[in-house]
PDB file of C-alpha atoms in Angstrom:
ATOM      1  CA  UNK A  39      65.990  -3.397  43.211  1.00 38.00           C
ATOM      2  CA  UNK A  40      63.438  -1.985  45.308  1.00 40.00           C
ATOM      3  CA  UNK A  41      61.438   0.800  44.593  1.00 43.00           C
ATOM      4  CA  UNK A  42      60.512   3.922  47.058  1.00 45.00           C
ATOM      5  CA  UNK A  43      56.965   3.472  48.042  1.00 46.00           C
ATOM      6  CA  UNK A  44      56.175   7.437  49.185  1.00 48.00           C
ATOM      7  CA  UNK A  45      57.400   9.890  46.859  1.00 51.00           C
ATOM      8  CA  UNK A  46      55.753  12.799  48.578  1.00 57.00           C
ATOM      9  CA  UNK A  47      55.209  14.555  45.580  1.00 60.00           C
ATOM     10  CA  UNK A  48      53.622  17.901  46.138  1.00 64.00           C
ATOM     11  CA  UNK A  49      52.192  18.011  42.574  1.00 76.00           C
ATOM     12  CA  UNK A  50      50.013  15.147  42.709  1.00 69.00           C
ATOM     13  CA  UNK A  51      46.675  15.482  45.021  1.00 78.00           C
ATOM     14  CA  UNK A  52      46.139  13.495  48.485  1.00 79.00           C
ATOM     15  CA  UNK A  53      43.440  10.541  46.879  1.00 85.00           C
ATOM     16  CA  UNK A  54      45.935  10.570  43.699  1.00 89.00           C
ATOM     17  CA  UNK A  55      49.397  10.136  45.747  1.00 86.00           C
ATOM     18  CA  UNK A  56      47.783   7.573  47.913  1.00 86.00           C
ATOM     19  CA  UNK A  57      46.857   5.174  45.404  1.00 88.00           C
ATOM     20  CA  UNK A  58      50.058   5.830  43.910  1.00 89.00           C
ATOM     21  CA  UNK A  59      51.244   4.212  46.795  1.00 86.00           C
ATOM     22  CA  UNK A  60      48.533   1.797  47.156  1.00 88.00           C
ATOM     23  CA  UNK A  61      49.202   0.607  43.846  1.00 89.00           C
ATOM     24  CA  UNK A  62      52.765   0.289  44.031  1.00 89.00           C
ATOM     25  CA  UNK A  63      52.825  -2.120  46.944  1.00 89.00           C
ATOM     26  CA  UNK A  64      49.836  -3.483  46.458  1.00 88.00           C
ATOM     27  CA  UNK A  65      49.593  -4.005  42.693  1.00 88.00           C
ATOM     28  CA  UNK A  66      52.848  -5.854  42.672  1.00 91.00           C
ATOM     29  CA  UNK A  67      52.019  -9.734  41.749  1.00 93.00           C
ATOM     30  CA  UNK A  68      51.137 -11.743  44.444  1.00 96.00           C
ATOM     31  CA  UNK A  69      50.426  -9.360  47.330  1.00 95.00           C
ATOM     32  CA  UNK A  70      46.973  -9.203  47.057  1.00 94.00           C
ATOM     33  CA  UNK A  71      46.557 -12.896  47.027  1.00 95.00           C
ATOM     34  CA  UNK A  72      49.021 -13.565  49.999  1.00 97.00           C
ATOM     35  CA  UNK A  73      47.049 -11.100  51.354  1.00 96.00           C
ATOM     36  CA  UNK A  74      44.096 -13.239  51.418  1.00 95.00           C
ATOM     37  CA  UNK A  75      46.445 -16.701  52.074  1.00 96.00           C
ATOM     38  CA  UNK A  76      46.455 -15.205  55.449  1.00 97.00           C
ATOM     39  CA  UNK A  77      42.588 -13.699  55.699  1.00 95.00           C
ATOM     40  CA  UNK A  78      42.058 -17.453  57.364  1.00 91.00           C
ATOM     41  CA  UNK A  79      44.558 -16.767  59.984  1.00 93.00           C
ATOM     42  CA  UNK A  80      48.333 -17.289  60.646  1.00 94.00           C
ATOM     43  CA  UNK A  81      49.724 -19.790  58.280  1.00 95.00           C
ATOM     44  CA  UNK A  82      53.658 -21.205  58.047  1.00 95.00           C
ATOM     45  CA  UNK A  83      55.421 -20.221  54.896  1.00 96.00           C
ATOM     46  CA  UNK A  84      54.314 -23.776  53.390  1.00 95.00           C
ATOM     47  CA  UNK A  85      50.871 -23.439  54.165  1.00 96.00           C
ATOM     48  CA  UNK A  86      50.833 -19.689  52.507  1.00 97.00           C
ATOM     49  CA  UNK A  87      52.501 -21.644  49.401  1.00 97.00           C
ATOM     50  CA  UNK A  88      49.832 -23.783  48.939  1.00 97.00           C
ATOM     51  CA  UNK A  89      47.102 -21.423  49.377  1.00 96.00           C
ATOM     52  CA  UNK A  90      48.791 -19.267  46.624  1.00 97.00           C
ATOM     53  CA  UNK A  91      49.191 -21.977  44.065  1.00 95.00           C
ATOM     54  CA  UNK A  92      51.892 -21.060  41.360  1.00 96.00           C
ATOM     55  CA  UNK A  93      54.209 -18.706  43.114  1.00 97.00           C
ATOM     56  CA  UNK A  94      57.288 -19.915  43.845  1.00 97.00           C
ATOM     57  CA  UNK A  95      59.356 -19.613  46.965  1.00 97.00           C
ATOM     58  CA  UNK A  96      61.730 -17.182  46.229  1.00 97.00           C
ATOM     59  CA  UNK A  97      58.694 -14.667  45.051  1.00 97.00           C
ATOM     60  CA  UNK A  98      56.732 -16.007  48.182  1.00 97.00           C
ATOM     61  CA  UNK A  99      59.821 -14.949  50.438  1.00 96.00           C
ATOM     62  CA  UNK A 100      60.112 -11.406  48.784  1.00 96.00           C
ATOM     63  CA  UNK A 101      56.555 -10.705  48.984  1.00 97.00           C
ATOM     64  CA  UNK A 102      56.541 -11.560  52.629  1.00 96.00           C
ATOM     65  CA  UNK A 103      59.180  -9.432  53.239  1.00 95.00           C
ATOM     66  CA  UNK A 104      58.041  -6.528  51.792  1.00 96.00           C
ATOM     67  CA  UNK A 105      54.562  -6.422  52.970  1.00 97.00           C
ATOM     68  CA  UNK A 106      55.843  -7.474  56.022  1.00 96.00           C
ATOM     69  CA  UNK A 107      58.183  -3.996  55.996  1.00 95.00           C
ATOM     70  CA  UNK A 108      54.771  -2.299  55.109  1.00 95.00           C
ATOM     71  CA  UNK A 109      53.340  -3.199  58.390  1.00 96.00           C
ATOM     72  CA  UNK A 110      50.313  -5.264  56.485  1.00 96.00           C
ATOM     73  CA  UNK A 111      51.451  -8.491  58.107  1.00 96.00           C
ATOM     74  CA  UNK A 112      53.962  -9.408  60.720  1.00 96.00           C
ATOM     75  CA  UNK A 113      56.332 -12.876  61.392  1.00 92.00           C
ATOM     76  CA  UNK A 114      54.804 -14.234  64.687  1.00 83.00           C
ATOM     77  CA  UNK A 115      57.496 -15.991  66.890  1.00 81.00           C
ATOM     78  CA  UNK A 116      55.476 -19.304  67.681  1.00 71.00           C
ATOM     79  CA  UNK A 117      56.068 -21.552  64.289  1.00 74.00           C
ATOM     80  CA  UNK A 118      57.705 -19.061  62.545  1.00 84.00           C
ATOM     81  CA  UNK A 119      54.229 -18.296  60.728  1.00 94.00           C
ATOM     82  CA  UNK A 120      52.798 -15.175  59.321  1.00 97.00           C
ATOM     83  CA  UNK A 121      49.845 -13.263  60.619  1.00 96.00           C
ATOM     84  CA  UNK A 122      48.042  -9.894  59.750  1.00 97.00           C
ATOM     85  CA  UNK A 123      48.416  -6.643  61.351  1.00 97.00           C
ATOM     86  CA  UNK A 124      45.230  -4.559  61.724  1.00 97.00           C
ATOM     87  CA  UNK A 125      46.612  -2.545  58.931  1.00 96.00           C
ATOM     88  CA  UNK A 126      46.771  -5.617  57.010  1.00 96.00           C
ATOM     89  CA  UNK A 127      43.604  -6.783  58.081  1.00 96.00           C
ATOM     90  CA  UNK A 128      41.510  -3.599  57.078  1.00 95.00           C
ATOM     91  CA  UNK A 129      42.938  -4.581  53.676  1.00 94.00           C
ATOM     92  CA  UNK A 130      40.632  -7.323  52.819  1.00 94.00           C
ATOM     93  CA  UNK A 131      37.612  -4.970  52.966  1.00 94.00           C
ATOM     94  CA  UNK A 132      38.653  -3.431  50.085  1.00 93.00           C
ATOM     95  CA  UNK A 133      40.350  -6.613  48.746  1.00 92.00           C
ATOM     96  CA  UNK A 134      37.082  -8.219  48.912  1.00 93.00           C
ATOM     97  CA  UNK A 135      35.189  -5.624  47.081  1.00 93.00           C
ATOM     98  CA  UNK A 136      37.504  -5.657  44.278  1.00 90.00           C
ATOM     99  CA  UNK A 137      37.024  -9.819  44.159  1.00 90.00           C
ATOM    100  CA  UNK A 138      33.624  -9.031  43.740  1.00 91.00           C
ATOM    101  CA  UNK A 139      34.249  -6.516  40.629  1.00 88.00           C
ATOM    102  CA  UNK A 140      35.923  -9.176  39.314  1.00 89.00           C
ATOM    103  CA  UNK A 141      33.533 -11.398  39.260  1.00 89.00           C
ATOM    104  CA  UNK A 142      30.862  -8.655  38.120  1.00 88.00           C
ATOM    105  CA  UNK A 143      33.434  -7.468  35.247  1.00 87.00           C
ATOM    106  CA  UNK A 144      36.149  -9.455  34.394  1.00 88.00           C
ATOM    107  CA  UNK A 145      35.921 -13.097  32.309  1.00 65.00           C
ATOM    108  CA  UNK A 146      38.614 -15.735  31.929  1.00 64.00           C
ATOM    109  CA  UNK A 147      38.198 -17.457  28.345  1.00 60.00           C
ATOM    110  CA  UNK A 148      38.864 -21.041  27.789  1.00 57.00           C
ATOM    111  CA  UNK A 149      42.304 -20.203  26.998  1.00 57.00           C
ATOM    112  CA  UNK A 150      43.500 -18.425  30.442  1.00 55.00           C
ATOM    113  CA  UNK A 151      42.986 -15.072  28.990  1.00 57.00           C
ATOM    114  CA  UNK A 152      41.582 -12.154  30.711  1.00 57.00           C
ATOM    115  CA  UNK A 153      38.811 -10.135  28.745  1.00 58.00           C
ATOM    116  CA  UNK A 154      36.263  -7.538  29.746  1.00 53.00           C
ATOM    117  CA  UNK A 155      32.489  -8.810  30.379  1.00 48.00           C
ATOM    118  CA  UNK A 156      29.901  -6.421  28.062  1.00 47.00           C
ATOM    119  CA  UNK A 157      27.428  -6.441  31.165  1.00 47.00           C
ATOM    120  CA  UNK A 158      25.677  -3.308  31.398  1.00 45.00           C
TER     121      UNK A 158
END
């Protein structure tokens, strides 16, 4: 089941309806990092697998789909790879600034768990 992406909902502001959005594509798990898979260039479906180590193909496949049906990356005819649009490409500015709060706020403990860093 898919979900609609624009609701156009007249009681939420602009910035607040646009991350709605944002979020709702984007926040799904995966797309950001097949996002940056393809931030080195076009890749083949195999090649995006192993730059995205645990998803499997069947989430791989969906994922593709629908951020290729977003317009953030398109299925180039030449090896059947995948490439970003501009669209998709403008992404990884803000995909790289939130790798960076990551860093700068987020800690993985020993045991694979995500907790928040106390850094002032």
């Amino acid at each position: 089941m898919t979900k609609q992406l624009s609701s156009a909902n007249p009681e939420l502001p602009p910035p607040v309806e646009a991350l709605t959005h944002a979020f709702a594509l984007l926040g799904r798990r995966w797309s950001g990092l097949v996002l940056a898979a393809l931030a080195k260039g076009p890749a083949g479906f195999g090649e995006v697998r192993e730059r995205v180590p645990g998803i499997s193909d069947r989430m791989l496949a969906d994922r593709l789909h629908e951020l290729a049906a977003a317009g953030l990356l398109t299925r180039t005819p030449q090896r059947s790879s995948y490439a970003l649009t501009p669209h998709g490409d403008a992404f990884l500015i803000p995909l790289a600034a939130l790798a960076v709060w990551a860093e700068e706020h987020l800690m993985v403990t020993p045991t694979g768990t995500a907790g928040t860093s106390h850094q002032g």
